PDB file of C-alpha atoms in Angstrom:
ATOM      1  CA  MET A   1      47.124 -41.638   7.324  1.00 54.00           C
ATOM      2  CA  ASP A   2      49.674 -38.749   8.193  1.00 53.00           C
ATOM      3  CA  VAL A   3      51.387 -39.325  11.075  1.00 53.00           C
ATOM      4  CA  GLU A   4      51.453 -36.359  13.377  1.00 54.00           C
ATOM      5  CA  GLU A   5      54.177 -34.535  15.163  1.00 54.00           C
ATOM      6  CA  PRO A   6      53.985 -32.832  18.394  1.00 53.00           C
ATOM      7  CA  VAL A   7      54.028 -29.410  18.361  1.00 51.00           C
ATOM      8  CA  VAL A   8      57.170 -27.719  19.580  1.00 50.00           C
ATOM      9  CA  LEU A   9      55.923 -24.073  21.749  1.00 51.00           C
ATOM     10  CA  GLN A  10      58.898 -21.548  21.926  1.00 50.00           C
ATOM     11  CA  GLU A  11      58.659 -20.099  25.836  1.00 48.00           C
ATOM     12  CA  PRO A  12      61.110 -17.013  26.315  1.00 48.00           C
ATOM     13  CA  ASP A  13      63.900 -18.270  28.646  1.00 49.00           C
ATOM     14  CA  LYS A  14      63.853 -15.958  31.900  1.00 47.00           C
ATOM     15  CA  ALA A  15      67.724 -15.366  31.817  1.00 47.00           C
ATOM     16  CA  ASN A  16      68.398 -15.287  27.987  1.00 48.00           C
ATOM     17  CA  GLU A  17      65.532 -14.470  26.639  1.00 49.00           C
ATOM     18  CA  LYS A  18      66.399 -17.299  24.436  1.00 49.00           C
ATOM     19  CA  PRO A  19      63.313 -19.368  23.641  1.00 48.00           C
ATOM     20  CA  GLN A  20      63.241 -22.953  25.124  1.00 49.00           C
ATOM     21  CA  GLN A  21      61.675 -25.585  23.440  1.00 49.00           C
ATOM     22  CA  ARG A  22      58.672 -27.616  25.073  1.00 46.00           C
ATOM     23  CA  GLU A  23      56.319 -30.263  23.649  1.00 48.00           C
ATOM     24  CA  GLY A  24      52.504 -29.512  23.998  1.00 45.00           C
ATOM     25  CA  LYS A  25      49.724 -31.700  24.067  1.00 47.00           C
ATOM     26  CA  ARG A  26      48.341 -30.838  20.611  1.00 44.00           C
ATOM     27  CA  LYS A  27      49.830 -32.895  17.384  1.00 48.00           C
ATOM     28  CA  ILE A  28      49.956 -30.898  14.225  1.00 46.00           C
ATOM     29  CA  PRO A  29      52.473 -31.099  11.121  1.00 46.00           C
ATOM     30  CA  ASP A  30      55.120 -28.021  11.162  1.00 49.00           C
ATOM     31  CA  SER A  31      54.428 -25.083  10.147  1.00 48.00           C
ATOM     32  CA  ASP A  32      57.859 -25.157   8.144  1.00 49.00           C
ATOM     33  CA  ASN A  33      57.316 -28.325   6.373  1.00 48.00           C
ATOM     34  CA  LEU A  34      54.480 -27.635   4.613  1.00 47.00           C
ATOM     35  CA  GLU A  35      54.202 -27.340   1.254  1.00 50.00           C
ATOM     36  CA  GLU A  36      52.532 -24.155  -0.333  1.00 50.00           C
ATOM     37  CA  SER A  37      50.014 -26.517  -2.102  1.00 49.00           C
ATOM     38  CA  GLN A  38      49.117 -27.786   1.472  1.00 49.00           C
ATOM     39  CA  ARG A  39      48.745 -24.212   2.937  1.00 48.00           C
ATOM     40  CA  GLU A  40      46.369 -23.174   0.013  1.00 52.00           C
ATOM     41  CA  LYS A  41      43.879 -26.307   0.956  1.00 53.00           C
ATOM     42  CA  LYS A  42      43.098 -24.907   4.175  1.00 53.00           C
ATOM     43  CA  ARG A  43      40.331 -22.358   4.155  1.00 54.00           C
ATOM     44  CA  PRO A  44      39.460 -19.737   6.766  1.00 55.00           C
ATOM     45  CA  ARG A  45      36.520 -20.302   9.013  1.00 55.00           C
ATOM     46  CA  GLU A  46      33.084 -19.050   7.762  1.00 56.00           C
ATOM     47  CA  GLU A  47      31.365 -16.343  10.376  1.00 59.00           C
ATOM     48  CA  SER A  48      28.593 -18.599  11.271  1.00 52.00           C
ATOM     49  CA  THR A  49      24.615 -17.381  10.836  1.00 52.00           C
ATOM     50  CA  SER A  50      21.501 -18.001  13.078  1.00 49.00           C
ATOM     51  CA  THR A  51      18.767 -19.962  11.446  1.00 48.00           C
ATOM     52  CA  ASP A  52      16.796 -18.666  14.154  1.00 47.00           C
ATOM     53  CA  VAL A  53      13.677 -16.110  13.480  1.00 45.00           C
ATOM     54  CA  ASP A  54      13.677 -14.637  16.785  1.00 44.00           C
ATOM     55  CA  GLU A  55      16.816 -12.416  16.708  1.00 45.00           C
ATOM     56  CA  GLN A  56      16.007 -10.445  19.768  1.00 46.00           C
ATOM     57  CA  THR A  57      17.876 -12.784  21.852  1.00 44.00           C
ATOM     58  CA  PRO A  58      21.741 -11.766  22.461  1.00 45.00           C
ATOM     59  CA  ARG A  59      23.854 -14.661  22.021  1.00 45.00           C
ATOM     60  CA  LYS A  60      27.196 -14.901  24.046  1.00 45.00           C
ATOM     61  CA  PRO A  61      30.067 -15.558  21.826  1.00 44.00           C
ATOM     62  CA  SER A  62      31.541 -19.133  22.464  1.00 44.00           C
ATOM     63  CA  THR A  63      35.095 -19.892  22.525  1.00 45.00           C
ATOM     64  CA  ALA A  64      36.569 -23.203  21.740  1.00 45.00           C
ATOM     65  CA  ASN A  65      37.884 -23.450  25.183  1.00 45.00           C
ATOM     66  CA  SER A  66      34.233 -23.394  26.839  1.00 43.00           C
ATOM     67  CA  GLU A  67      32.956 -25.575  24.482  1.00 44.00           C
ATOM     68  CA  LEU A  68      35.777 -28.420  25.204  1.00 43.00           C
ATOM     69  CA  ALA A  69      34.993 -27.600  28.871  1.00 43.00           C
ATOM     70  CA  SER A  70      31.621 -27.596  28.863  1.00 42.00           C
ATOM     71  CA  HIS A  71      31.772 -31.557  27.271  1.00 44.00           C
ATOM     72  CA  HIS A  72      34.218 -32.540  29.510  1.00 43.00           C
ATOM     73  CA  GLN A  73      33.162 -31.254  32.584  1.00 45.00           C
ATOM     74  CA  THR A  74      29.328 -31.647  33.190  1.00 44.00           C
ATOM     75  CA  PRO A  75      28.023 -30.948  36.159  1.00 48.00           C
ATOM     76  CA  PRO A  76      26.706 -33.530  38.215  1.00 48.00           C
ATOM     77  CA  SER A  77      22.961 -33.708  38.547  1.00 50.00           C
ATOM     78  CA  VAL A  78      21.167 -32.711  41.879  1.00 53.00           C
ATOM     79  CA  PRO A  79      20.662 -35.544  43.738  1.00 59.00           C
ATOM     80  CA  ASN A  80      17.493 -37.527  43.466  1.00 87.00           C
ATOM     81  CA  LYS A  81      16.300 -38.474  47.120  1.00 90.00           C
ATOM     82  CA  ARG A  82      13.991 -40.751  45.842  1.00 90.00           C
ATOM     83  CA  PHE A  83      16.462 -42.445  43.856  1.00 92.00           C
ATOM     84  CA  GLN A  84      19.150 -42.123  46.789  1.00 95.00           C
ATOM     85  CA  THR A  85      16.846 -44.221  49.047  1.00 94.00           C
ATOM     86  CA  VAL A  86      15.670 -46.771  46.670  1.00 94.00           C
ATOM     87  CA  ILE A  87      19.119 -47.394  45.554  1.00 96.00           C
ATOM     88  CA  GLY A  88      20.164 -47.563  49.060  1.00 96.00           C
ATOM     89  CA  MET A  89      18.308 -50.354  49.730  1.00 96.00           C
ATOM     90  CA  LEU A  90      20.001 -52.137  46.589  1.00 97.00           C
ATOM     91  CA  HIS A  91      23.391 -51.496  47.881  1.00 98.00           C
ATOM     92  CA  SER A  92      22.302 -52.621  51.344  1.00 97.00           C
ATOM     93  CA  GLN A  93      21.289 -56.200  49.995  1.00 96.00           C
ATOM     94  CA  ILE A  94      24.919 -55.891  47.876  1.00 98.00           C
ATOM     95  CA  SER A  95      26.889 -54.951  50.734  1.00 97.00           C
ATOM     96  CA  GLN A  96      25.082 -57.957  53.278  1.00 97.00           C
ATOM     97  CA  HIS A  97      26.409 -60.712  50.919  1.00 97.00           C
ATOM     98  CA  ARG A  98      28.736 -62.808  52.846  1.00 97.00           C
ATOM     99  CA  ASN A  99      31.304 -61.514  51.159  1.00 96.00           C
ATOM    100  CA  GLY A 100      30.537 -58.364  51.099  1.00 96.00           C
ATOM    101  CA  ASN A 101      33.052 -56.922  53.787  1.00 96.00           C
ATOM    102  CA  ILE A 102      35.890 -57.773  51.676  1.00 96.00           C
ATOM    103  CA  PHE A 103      34.586 -54.884  49.365  1.00 97.00           C
ATOM    104  CA  HIS A 104      33.366 -52.471  51.610  1.00 97.00           C
ATOM    105  CA  ASN A 105      36.432 -50.109  51.832  1.00 97.00           C
ATOM    106  CA  PRO A 106      39.180 -48.742  49.066  1.00 97.00           C
ATOM    107  CA  ILE A 107      42.107 -50.937  48.746  1.00 96.00           C
ATOM    108  CA  LYS A 108      44.970 -49.356  50.770  1.00 95.00           C
ATOM    109  CA  ASN A 109      48.808 -49.388  49.218  1.00 93.00           C
ATOM    110  CA  SER A 110      49.694 -51.198  52.389  1.00 94.00           C
ATOM    111  CA  GLU A 111      47.528 -54.193  51.737  1.00 93.00           C
ATOM    112  CA  ALA A 112      48.444 -54.526  47.927  1.00 93.00           C
ATOM    113  CA  PRO A 113      51.061 -51.843  46.923  1.00 93.00           C
ATOM    114  CA  ASP A 114      51.024 -52.551  43.416  1.00 95.00           C
ATOM    115  CA  TYR A 115      46.939 -52.242  43.306  1.00 96.00           C
ATOM    116  CA  HIS A 116      46.910 -48.914  41.875  1.00 95.00           C
ATOM    117  CA  ASP A 117      49.523 -49.816  39.266  1.00 95.00           C
ATOM    118  CA  ILE A 118      47.517 -52.090  38.165  1.00 96.00           C
ATOM    119  CA  ILE A 119      44.052 -51.079  38.488  1.00 96.00           C
ATOM    120  CA  LYS A 120      43.494 -47.563  37.043  1.00 96.00           C
ATOM    121  CA  ARG A 121      39.667 -47.180  38.544  1.00 98.00           C
ATOM    122  CA  PRO A 122      39.454 -48.738  41.972  1.00 98.00           C
ATOM    123  CA  MET A 123      35.954 -49.280  43.285  1.00 98.00           C
ATOM    124  CA  ASP A 124      34.096 -50.197  46.255  1.00 98.00           C
ATOM    125  CA  LEU A 125      31.346 -50.315  47.688  1.00 98.00           C
ATOM    126  CA  LYS A 126      31.728 -46.975  50.115  1.00 98.00           C
ATOM    127  CA  THR A 127      32.722 -44.926  47.289  1.00 98.00           C
ATOM    128  CA  ILE A 128      29.545 -46.149  45.247  1.00 98.00           C
ATOM    129  CA  LYS A 129      27.476 -45.051  48.191  1.00 98.00           C
ATOM    130  CA  ALA A 130      29.788 -41.606  48.385  1.00 98.00           C
ATOM    131  CA  ARG A 131      29.122 -41.326  44.694  1.00 97.00           C
ATOM    132  CA  VAL A 132      24.919 -41.959  44.846  1.00 97.00           C
ATOM    133  CA  LYS A 133      25.160 -39.527  47.990  1.00 95.00           C
ATOM    134  CA  ASP A 134      26.893 -36.707  45.668  1.00 95.00           C
ATOM    135  CA  GLY A 135      24.314 -37.146  43.091  1.00 95.00           C
ATOM    136  CA  ILE A 136      27.600 -38.669  40.684  1.00 96.00           C
ATOM    137  CA  ILE A 137      25.366 -41.748  40.164  1.00 96.00           C
ATOM    138  CA  SER A 138      22.127 -40.840  39.515  1.00 94.00           C
ATOM    139  CA  ASN A 139      20.607 -43.905  37.973  1.00 94.00           C
ATOM    140  CA  SER A 140      20.492 -47.742  37.945  1.00 94.00           C
ATOM    141  CA  LEU A 141      22.955 -48.157  35.182  1.00 96.00           C
ATOM    142  CA  GLU A 142      25.697 -46.166  36.253  1.00 97.00           C
ATOM    143  CA  PHE A 143      25.097 -47.787  39.987  1.00 98.00           C
ATOM    144  CA  GLN A 144      25.639 -51.317  37.968  1.00 97.00           C
ATOM    145  CA  ARG A 145      28.578 -49.871  35.804  1.00 98.00           C
ATOM    146  CA  ASP A 146      30.577 -49.198  39.114  1.00 98.00           C
ATOM    147  CA  VAL A 147      29.621 -52.435  40.902  1.00 98.00           C
ATOM    148  CA  TYR A 148      30.777 -54.361  38.040  1.00 98.00           C
ATOM    149  CA  LEU A 149      33.622 -52.552  37.834  1.00 98.00           C
ATOM    150  CA  MET A 150      34.142 -53.451  41.817  1.00 98.00           C
ATOM    151  CA  PHE A 151      34.109 -56.807  40.777  1.00 98.00           C
ATOM    152  CA  ALA A 152      35.657 -56.882  37.159  1.00 98.00           C
ATOM    153  CA  ASN A 153      39.062 -54.970  39.219  1.00 98.00           C
ATOM    154  CA  ALA A 154      38.924 -57.966  41.988  1.00 97.00           C
ATOM    155  CA  MET A 155      38.913 -60.687  39.312  1.00 97.00           C
ATOM    156  CA  MET A 156      41.647 -58.767  37.137  1.00 97.00           C
ATOM    157  CA  TYR A 157      44.079 -58.342  40.176  1.00 97.00           C
ATOM    158  CA  ASN A 158      43.496 -61.661  42.029  1.00 96.00           C
ATOM    159  CA  ARG A 159      44.549 -64.876  40.572  1.00 96.00           C
ATOM    160  CA  PRO A 160      41.719 -67.154  39.093  1.00 97.00           C
ATOM    161  CA  THR A 161      42.561 -69.854  41.757  1.00 97.00           C
ATOM    162  CA  SER A 162      42.760 -67.306  44.461  1.00 97.00           C
ATOM    163  CA  ASP A 163      39.655 -67.261  47.039  1.00 96.00           C
ATOM    164  CA  ILE A 164      39.009 -63.595  46.585  1.00 96.00           C
ATOM    165  CA  TYR A 165      38.659 -64.021  42.967  1.00 97.00           C
ATOM    166  CA  HIS A 166      35.883 -66.607  43.982  1.00 97.00           C
ATOM    167  CA  MET A 167      34.397 -64.588  46.240  1.00 97.00           C
ATOM    168  CA  ALA A 168      34.168 -61.890  43.863  1.00 98.00           C
ATOM    169  CA  GLU A 169      33.094 -64.181  41.158  1.00 97.00           C
ATOM    170  CA  GLU A 170      29.903 -65.471  43.167  1.00 98.00           C
ATOM    171  CA  MET A 171      29.102 -61.971  45.052  1.00 98.00           C
ATOM    172  CA  MET A 172      28.909 -60.706  41.333  1.00 98.00           C
ATOM    173  CA  ALA A 173      26.432 -63.181  40.183  1.00 97.00           C
ATOM    174  CA  GLU A 174      24.046 -62.698  43.290  1.00 97.00           C
ATOM    175  CA  SER A 175      24.490 -58.751  42.420  1.00 97.00           C
ATOM    176  CA  GLU A 176      23.709 -59.273  39.339  1.00 97.00           C
ATOM    177  CA  MET A 177      20.647 -61.214  40.256  1.00 97.00           C
ATOM    178  CA  HIS A 178      19.471 -58.190  42.896  1.00 96.00           C
ATOM    179  CA  ILE A 179      20.142 -55.456  40.355  1.00 96.00           C
ATOM    180  CA  ASN A 180      18.273 -57.095  37.558  1.00 95.00           C
ATOM    181  CA  THR A 181      15.626 -57.480  39.701  1.00 94.00           C
ATOM    182  CA  PHE A 182      15.920 -53.563  40.710  1.00 94.00           C
ATOM    183  CA  ARG A 183      15.741 -52.909  37.039  1.00 92.00           C
ATOM    184  CA  GLN A 184      13.105 -54.718  36.283  1.00 92.00           C
ATOM    185  CA  THR A 185      10.877 -53.364  38.859  1.00 89.00           C
ATOM    186  CA  GLU A 186      12.230 -49.970  38.346  1.00 84.00           C
ATOM    187  CA  GLY A 187      10.722 -50.441  34.480  1.00 81.00           C
ATOM    188  CA  PHE A 188       7.743 -51.987  35.536  1.00 78.00           C
ATOM    189  CA  ILE A 189       6.923 -48.682  37.699  1.00 78.00           C
ATOM    190  CA  ARG A 190       7.818 -46.448  34.757  1.00 76.00           C
ATOM    191  CA  SER A 191       5.521 -48.031  32.485  1.00 80.00           C
ATOM    192  CA  THR A 192       2.719 -48.020  35.194  1.00 80.00           C
ATOM    193  CA  ARG A 193       3.030 -44.243  35.413  1.00 77.00           C
ATOM    194  CA  SER A 194       3.350 -43.334  31.818  1.00 70.00           C
TER     195      SER A 194
END
C-alpha cells in the first residue's frame, strides 16, 4: 500500500507575489515524483450515459462538491409529532429515575474542567429532548443510541469505584428495560398495522 503525502498547495503571497506553501486536506503523491509509466496508468474519465428510456427530463449536471455535500449534510427529517409525543413519555420515564437529575443538563467546564477533552460527544437528557423536538432524533434506535451514549460517557469519564459510575450503571440498566419495552410495543404496533 502506498504511503500518501499531503498535497502542497501554492498560494501567492500578497506582498511579494511569491508562492506560499500550505498543507491541504487531500493526500495524493507529488506529481513531480510520478514516473511516466504511472502517469500513463491513469485514464481520463468517460462521459456517463443515461440508462433511462425517458430522456425528456433535463438533468442537472452534478459536481463532486454537491455530491459530497449531499452525503454529509442530509437535512433532519420533518419532526413527526406522534413519534415526539410517544418518545416524550419514554424520555420522562428515564428522566424520573432517582438518579436522573445528574444526567439532566450538559456538563459545565466549571464542574469538570477536563470533561470535554476526554468526552468528544457529550450527551444529556436535555440535549436528547431538544434533538427529538428538532427532528434530529426521528426513531427509537436514534433515541436509544443517544441515551446509551450519555451513560457510556459517564462511565468512561468517572472511575468504576465512583458513585456516579454506579448511578450511571444502575440507571442504564433500568433505562434499557424501558427502551426494550418501548421497542417491543413499537414493533407490535407496526406489525398489526401491516
